[in-house]
mmCIF file of C-alpha atoms in Angstrom:
data_model
loop_
_atom_site.group_PDB
_atom_site.id
_atom_site.type_symbol
_atom_site.label_atom_id
_atom_site.label_comp_id
_atom_site.label_asym_id
_atom_site.label_seq_id
_atom_site.Cartn_x
_atom_site.Cartn_y
_atom_site.Cartn_z
ATOM 1 C CA MET A 2 -10.186 105.170 -200.744
ATOM 2 C CA ASP A 3 -9.519 101.856 -203.286
ATOM 3 C CA ARG A 4 -12.709 100.609 -204.690
ATOM 4 C CA SER A 5 -13.270 97.773 -202.450
ATOM 5 C CA SER A 6 -13.554 99.983 -199.832
ATOM 6 C CA LYS A 7 -16.350 102.317 -201.710
ATOM 7 C CA LYS A 8 -18.414 98.952 -202.727
ATOM 8 C CA GLN A 9 -17.925 97.849 -198.882
ATOM 9 C CA ILE A 10 -19.824 100.831 -197.877
ATOM 10 C CA ARG A 11 -22.462 100.808 -200.873
ATOM 11 C CA ILE A 12 -23.498 97.155 -199.756
ATOM 12 C CA ASP A 13 -24.054 98.262 -195.279
ATOM 13 C CA LEU A 14 -25.689 101.232 -196.503
ATOM 14 C CA ARG A 15 -28.182 99.317 -198.335
ATOM 15 C CA ARG A 16 -28.337 96.064 -196.130
ATOM 16 C CA GLU A 17 -29.179 99.247 -193.285
ATOM 17 C CA GLU A 18 -31.598 100.659 -195.567
ATOM 18 C CA VAL A 19 -33.442 97.536 -196.008
ATOM 19 C CA ALA A 20 -33.047 96.462 -192.728
ATOM 20 C CA ALA A 21 -34.978 99.466 -191.124
ATOM 21 C CA ARG A 22 -37.874 98.962 -194.046
ATOM 22 C CA HIS A 23 -37.757 94.990 -193.235
ATOM 23 C CA SER A 24 -41.536 94.971 -192.096
ATOM 24 C CA HIS A 25 -42.736 97.260 -194.644
ATOM 25 C CA LEU A 26 -41.561 95.094 -197.315
ATOM 26 C CA TRP A 27 -42.692 91.884 -195.725
ATOM 27 C CA ALA A 28 -46.355 93.187 -195.726
ATOM 28 C CA ASP A 29 -46.476 94.082 -198.836
ATOM 29 C CA MET A 30 -44.761 90.989 -200.417
ATOM 30 C CA ILE A 31 -47.599 88.704 -198.356
ATOM 31 C CA ALA A 32 -50.102 91.713 -199.564
ATOM 32 C CA LYS A 33 -49.542 91.204 -202.931
ATOM 33 C CA TRP A 34 -48.988 87.272 -202.505
ATOM 34 C CA ASN A 35 -52.558 87.234 -201.383
ATOM 35 C CA LEU A 36 -53.575 89.175 -204.171
ATOM 36 C CA PRO A 37 -55.969 87.775 -206.824
ATOM 37 C CA GLY A 38 -54.375 88.332 -210.144
ATOM 38 C CA PRO A 39 -54.154 86.611 -213.446
ATOM 39 C CA GLU A 40 -50.175 86.655 -213.911
ATOM 40 C CA ASP A 41 -47.877 83.618 -212.026
ATOM 41 C CA ARG A 42 -45.735 85.362 -209.270
ATOM 42 C CA ALA A 43 -43.187 84.001 -207.342
ATOM 43 C CA TRP A 44 -41.487 85.714 -205.076
ATOM 44 C CA LEU A 45 -38.188 85.321 -202.631
ATOM 45 C CA MET A 46 -38.977 85.479 -199.059
ATOM 46 C CA TYR A 47 -35.652 84.485 -197.249
ATOM 47 C CA SER A 48 -32.765 82.685 -198.985
ATOM 48 C CA ALA A 49 -34.453 79.278 -199.283
ATOM 49 C CA ASN A 50 -38.251 80.685 -199.015
ATOM 50 C CA TYR A 51 -40.403 81.507 -201.662
ATOM 51 C CA PRO A 52 -43.952 82.049 -201.894
ATOM 52 C CA PHE A 53 -45.955 81.897 -205.177
ATOM 53 C CA ARG A 54 -49.079 82.529 -207.151
ATOM 54 C CA THR A 55 -49.851 79.824 -209.463
ATOM 55 C CA GLY A 56 -53.489 80.786 -210.732
ATOM 56 C CA GLU A 57 -55.654 80.824 -207.722
ATOM 57 C CA VAL A 58 -53.382 78.503 -205.861
ATOM 58 C CA HIS A 59 -51.217 80.476 -203.256
ATOM 59 C CA TRP A 60 -48.554 78.252 -202.216
ATOM 60 C CA ALA A 61 -45.118 78.621 -200.657
ATOM 61 C CA MET A 62 -42.305 76.118 -201.168
ATOM 62 C CA ASP A 63 -39.771 75.646 -197.960
ATOM 63 C CA GLN A 64 -42.838 76.195 -195.820
ATOM 64 C CA LEU A 65 -44.855 73.533 -193.947
ATOM 65 C CA SER A 66 -47.809 74.529 -195.201
ATOM 66 C CA PHE A 67 -47.204 73.163 -198.123
ATOM 67 C CA VAL A 68 -43.775 70.932 -198.416
ATOM 68 C CA LEU A 69 -41.699 70.873 -201.491
ATOM 69 C CA LEU A 70 -38.729 69.169 -201.766
ATOM 70 C CA THR A 71 -36.487 70.751 -204.730
ATOM 71 C CA HIS A 72 -33.169 68.353 -203.785
ATOM 72 C CA ARG A 73 -31.676 66.611 -201.179
ATOM 73 C CA HIS A 74 -29.691 69.556 -199.280
ATOM 74 C CA ALA A 75 -29.472 68.946 -195.105
ATOM 75 C CA ASP A 76 -31.714 72.667 -195.282
ATOM 76 C CA HIS A 77 -34.010 71.562 -197.206
ATOM 77 C CA LEU A 78 -34.832 67.576 -196.366
ATOM 78 C CA ASP A 79 -34.948 66.808 -192.987
ATOM 79 C CA PHE A 80 -35.557 63.199 -192.588
ATOM 80 C CA ASP A 81 -36.365 63.571 -188.495
ATOM 81 C CA LEU A 82 -38.596 66.220 -189.620
ATOM 82 C CA LEU A 83 -40.857 64.230 -191.943
ATOM 83 C CA ARG A 84 -40.964 61.278 -189.459
ATOM 84 C CA SER A 85 -41.738 63.808 -186.606
ATOM 85 C CA ILE A 86 -44.595 65.732 -188.429
ATOM 86 C CA ARG A 87 -46.044 62.629 -190.701
ATOM 87 C CA HIS A 88 -48.531 62.123 -188.316
ATOM 88 C CA LEU A 89 -50.195 65.454 -189.203
ATOM 89 C CA PRO A 90 -52.620 66.253 -191.812
ATOM 90 C CA ILE A 91 -50.468 68.142 -193.679
ATOM 91 C CA CYS A 92 -48.536 64.570 -195.145
ATOM 92 C CA GLY A 93 -49.853 63.012 -197.577
ATOM 93 C CA HIS A 94 -50.216 59.510 -196.165
ATOM 94 C CA SER A 95 -48.230 58.487 -192.631
#
């Protein structure tokens, strides 16, 4: 078996392990996010979703309860979506 095949086997095994523990890992991350603490913290929730705790403020990037636009890539900025939700109280203005 070549080096590349061995590496792929290790990756596949790790993926299975993480998938099996996903609900526990998710619950643990959210519990830690909700805890008060003196240190600012950040977690990677998914490929482009980040929950943060800065001081006493709990917030997330690319989540609908708090929106922070980091750049104009289509997976982060959707003008049609913004137009459809602009009347909601989550936006700064209508």
